[in-house]
XYZ file of C-alpha atoms in Angstrom:
296
model
C 3.534 5.844 -10.254
C 2.775 3.994 -13.527
C 3.804 5.770 -16.743
C 1.083 7.750 -18.506
C -0.082 6.265 -21.807
C -2.649 7.281 -24.455
C -6.231 6.371 -23.600
C -9.426 5.950 -25.605
C -12.252 7.315 -23.455
C -15.991 6.663 -23.769
C -18.542 8.870 -21.959
C -22.206 7.868 -21.773
C -24.952 10.480 -21.689
C -27.061 8.018 -19.733
C -30.824 7.863 -20.390
C -32.717 7.551 -17.113
C -35.311 4.796 -17.541
C -37.335 2.496 -15.304
C -35.686 -0.920 -14.956
C -37.907 -3.412 -13.171
C -35.108 -5.046 -11.199
C -31.394 -5.054 -10.516
C -31.030 -7.773 -13.146
C -32.820 -5.558 -15.679
C -30.435 -2.732 -14.790
C -27.547 -5.106 -15.459
C -29.019 -6.045 -18.836
C -29.232 -2.341 -19.704
C -25.570 -1.910 -18.800
C -24.716 -4.890 -20.997
C -26.382 -3.293 -24.018
C -24.640 0.051 -23.623
C -21.228 -1.395 -22.759
C -21.301 -3.832 -25.669
C -21.843 -0.901 -28.021
C -18.861 1.067 -26.729
C -16.283 -1.474 -25.518
C -14.714 -2.053 -28.969
C -14.116 1.698 -29.339
C -12.746 2.669 -25.922
C -10.422 1.488 -23.168
C -12.284 3.126 -20.288
C -16.040 3.756 -20.148
C -17.682 6.308 -17.846
C -21.271 6.444 -16.566
C -22.700 9.531 -14.845
C -23.279 10.232 -11.195
C -26.296 8.433 -9.653
C -27.205 6.564 -12.872
C -28.196 3.511 -10.838
C -30.672 5.545 -8.747
C -33.147 4.944 -11.565
C -33.713 1.646 -9.696
C -35.266 3.483 -6.750
C -38.917 3.069 -7.751
C -38.512 -0.651 -8.420
C -36.747 -1.226 -5.105
C -39.324 0.767 -3.118
C -42.230 -0.770 -5.005
C -43.985 2.434 -6.040
C -43.374 5.550 -8.130
C -42.235 8.997 -6.978
C -41.816 8.174 -3.328
C -40.076 10.674 -1.057
C -36.311 11.068 -1.369
C -35.276 9.503 1.985
C -37.373 6.377 1.346
C -35.901 5.990 -2.116
C -32.389 6.469 -0.744
C -32.937 3.900 2.014
C -33.971 1.323 -0.583
C -30.891 2.046 -2.698
C -28.583 1.706 0.308
C -30.236 -1.534 1.383
C -29.521 -3.035 -2.044
C -26.154 -1.357 -2.624
C -24.113 -4.558 -2.431
C -26.294 -6.271 -5.030
C -26.181 -3.237 -7.339
C -22.401 -3.033 -7.064
C -22.141 -6.744 -7.808
C -24.177 -6.181 -10.982
C -21.916 -3.290 -12.026
C -18.839 -5.446 -11.506
C -20.385 -8.320 -13.417
C -21.257 -6.007 -16.327
C -17.645 -4.812 -16.542
C -16.447 -8.427 -16.551
C -18.931 -9.435 -19.238
C -17.852 -6.525 -21.439
C -14.169 -7.014 -20.650
C -13.714 -3.298 -20.038
C -12.620 -0.735 -17.478
C -15.716 1.008 -16.145
C -16.352 4.004 -13.930
C -19.896 2.991 -13.030
C -21.235 6.375 -11.969
C -21.914 6.681 -8.246
C -23.782 4.505 -5.782
C -25.208 5.554 -2.390
C -23.596 3.251 0.178
C -23.270 3.025 3.936
C -19.846 3.796 5.392
C -20.133 3.226 9.115
C -22.845 5.540 10.405
C -22.834 7.700 7.287
C -24.404 7.321 3.835
C -21.970 8.452 1.150
C -21.892 8.523 -2.642
C -19.176 6.206 -3.964
C -17.866 6.003 -7.517
C -16.483 2.522 -8.234
C -13.705 2.272 -10.805
C -13.939 -1.336 -11.964
C -11.255 -3.336 -13.769
C -12.153 -5.893 -16.481
C -11.661 -8.711 -13.965
C -14.178 -7.129 -11.557
C -11.762 -5.666 -9.022
C -12.729 -2.149 -7.959
C -11.633 0.847 -5.948
C -13.684 3.844 -4.839
C -13.757 7.625 -4.820
C -16.310 9.139 -2.451
C -18.015 12.426 -3.212
C -16.467 14.968 -0.880
C -18.808 17.973 -0.988
C -22.591 17.749 -0.953
C -25.048 19.949 -2.824
C -27.944 21.440 -0.896
C -30.275 18.776 -2.291
C -28.037 15.951 -1.086
C -27.451 17.528 2.308
C -30.849 19.024 3.122
C -33.359 16.726 1.421
C -31.741 13.435 0.505
C -29.488 12.542 3.409
C -26.149 11.842 1.729
C -23.122 13.039 3.698
C -19.631 14.260 2.897
C -17.214 11.559 1.863
C -13.489 10.940 2.065
C -10.765 13.215 0.675
C -9.670 12.745 -2.939
C -7.922 9.564 -4.085
C -6.033 8.711 -7.254
C -6.201 5.468 -9.246
C -3.285 3.623 -10.837
C -4.434 2.206 -14.182
C -2.808 0.822 -17.343
C -2.807 4.420 -18.672
C -1.205 6.002 -15.640
C -2.701 7.775 -12.669
C -6.261 9.140 -12.916
C -8.559 11.060 -10.566
C -12.325 11.250 -10.029
C -13.983 14.493 -8.880
C -17.705 13.822 -8.724
C -20.041 16.540 -10.057
C -20.057 19.281 -7.356
C -16.487 18.347 -6.366
C -15.179 19.510 -9.749
C -16.448 23.003 -8.885
C -13.752 23.264 -6.183
C -10.220 23.860 -7.484
C -8.374 22.331 -4.533
C -10.119 18.945 -4.895
C -8.869 18.542 -8.452
C -5.529 20.149 -7.668
C -4.798 17.564 -4.982
C -5.336 14.784 -7.525
C -3.194 16.464 -10.177
C -0.387 17.067 -7.696
C -0.574 13.343 -6.856
C 0.079 12.571 -10.526
C -3.371 12.381 -12.143
C -3.309 13.554 -15.780
C -7.026 12.894 -16.411
C -9.886 13.840 -14.083
C -13.233 12.095 -14.552
C -16.224 14.143 -13.375
C -19.449 12.115 -13.626
C -22.421 14.408 -13.056
C -26.156 14.536 -12.416
C -27.849 17.928 -12.774
C -31.525 18.818 -13.097
C -31.246 22.228 -14.773
C -29.259 24.093 -17.372
C -27.848 26.171 -14.500
C -26.388 23.066 -12.874
C -25.088 21.683 -16.151
C -23.378 25.005 -16.862
C -21.701 25.069 -13.458
C -20.229 21.615 -14.029
C -19.178 22.384 -17.604
C -17.541 25.724 -16.864
C -15.830 24.373 -13.754
C -14.459 21.351 -15.633
C -13.062 23.632 -18.335
C -11.451 25.843 -15.680
C -9.844 22.862 -13.936
C -8.356 21.732 -17.270
C -6.888 25.194 -17.866
C -5.478 25.828 -14.413
C -3.937 22.347 -14.098
C -3.077 21.828 -17.779
C -4.744 18.426 -17.612
C -7.724 16.663 -19.182
C -11.147 16.783 -17.503
C -14.101 14.710 -18.743
C -17.747 15.049 -17.690
C -20.858 13.052 -18.511
C -24.472 13.438 -17.258
C -27.746 11.629 -16.751
C -30.340 12.765 -19.309
C -34.121 12.595 -19.656
C -37.200 12.922 -17.456
C -38.232 10.301 -14.912
C -41.399 11.313 -13.044
C -41.379 7.974 -11.216
C -38.117 8.878 -9.447
C -37.906 11.227 -6.477
C -34.241 12.043 -7.046
C -33.853 11.758 -10.829
C -37.097 13.343 -12.011
C -35.378 15.806 -14.400
C -31.906 15.370 -15.903
C -30.040 17.893 -18.038
C -26.484 17.959 -19.295
C -23.839 17.365 -21.922
C -20.804 15.100 -21.972
C -17.543 16.839 -22.814
C -13.779 16.471 -22.653
C -11.683 19.552 -21.915
C -7.980 20.246 -22.276
C -5.827 23.322 -21.786
C -6.891 26.169 -24.081
C -3.360 26.604 -25.379
C -0.971 25.581 -28.146
C -1.716 22.195 -29.622
C -5.327 22.179 -28.356
C -8.605 23.635 -29.678
C -8.986 27.368 -29.061
C -11.900 26.766 -26.682
C -10.250 23.749 -25.060
C -13.142 21.430 -26.030
C -11.838 18.118 -27.394
C -15.216 16.371 -27.674
C -18.827 17.114 -26.761
C -22.190 15.405 -26.989
C -25.572 16.756 -28.016
C -27.131 18.316 -24.912
C -29.796 16.187 -23.192
C -29.608 13.330 -25.725
C -28.631 9.762 -24.853
C -25.526 8.303 -26.450
C -21.778 7.781 -26.308
C -19.110 10.426 -26.750
C -15.610 9.167 -27.578
C -12.258 10.909 -27.318
C -8.640 9.785 -27.675
C -6.338 11.390 -25.107
C -2.550 11.639 -25.229
C -0.794 12.599 -21.967
C 2.347 13.567 -23.903
C 0.470 16.608 -25.223
C 0.005 17.799 -21.651
C 3.698 17.598 -20.933
C 4.386 19.548 -24.124
C 1.998 22.365 -23.232
C 3.213 22.484 -19.623
C 6.729 23.094 -20.918
C 6.108 25.168 -24.045
C 2.609 26.657 -23.785
C 1.852 30.366 -23.873
C 1.280 30.082 -20.105
C 2.378 27.594 -17.440
C -0.627 27.339 -15.150
C 0.437 23.984 -13.731
C 3.862 25.280 -12.712
C 2.623 28.699 -11.598
C -0.062 27.448 -9.192
C 0.520 29.475 -5.988
C 2.774 27.517 -3.638
C 2.158 29.732 -0.618
C -1.153 30.858 0.865
C -2.343 34.105 -0.639
C -2.607 36.738 2.106
C -6.028 38.107 2.931
C -6.841 41.125 0.757
C -6.404 44.538 2.323
C -8.278 47.707 1.310
C -6.395 49.583 -1.358
C -5.481 53.181 -0.523
C -6.522 55.888 -2.974
C -4.173 58.859 -3.136
């Protein structure tokens, strides 16, 4: 695998708006990426950011979720092309959130990691929330991947996926030192689940985990009507790191960039010399089923 190197990360608390077309969405990306590209090596947008296009593609506001999703899927290739073009124009690495796409007979949520020359590779969301499964029609995606980048091997665990330890663990065991967790949550409950889970994954794997959300209200959108959250970067809560493990955090529910410089060498140091060795001590054998304790 490529050697791990320091990385300047930019996370966008993405304001959900109402672009009139795919081209207008691309122009919005251009504005935000131009602001951040000089300050970061890799820029991250939240889960489902592009779904703000739903109303424009359907042709009316606040349609039902399946109709909005069908329009997004029908235009997925054009939206992805705009994302790739925006990364090329900015000359930056970009995790462009997630995009509903057809994969055979299934509709899945794919996160494209795009290189400055426009090449891209995907991570599919593995586990669906009740909303996605029961109301929207997005299905479970492929198992976790890892991405080889100029800064070493990275992983992407999309929103709900970061709430499951084994998804992140598989990526870390494959060599990922940073996990990107783009999110989209419509309540403080959901935002808390993502935040607490991301912090836990950073502790138990002694790695970095970064989250960033959609923010704002969009009554014209069936899927993105309310958006709550806070971008943050977490590391191990151990020697050499902040006591709470929080390396950077945005203002909750406000649009804007959050930047953080990450050094993988600090992870190796804490894995070897920390107060605990979570990464090494991860259980290697299945834990037997609990048995009732006997009182005597």
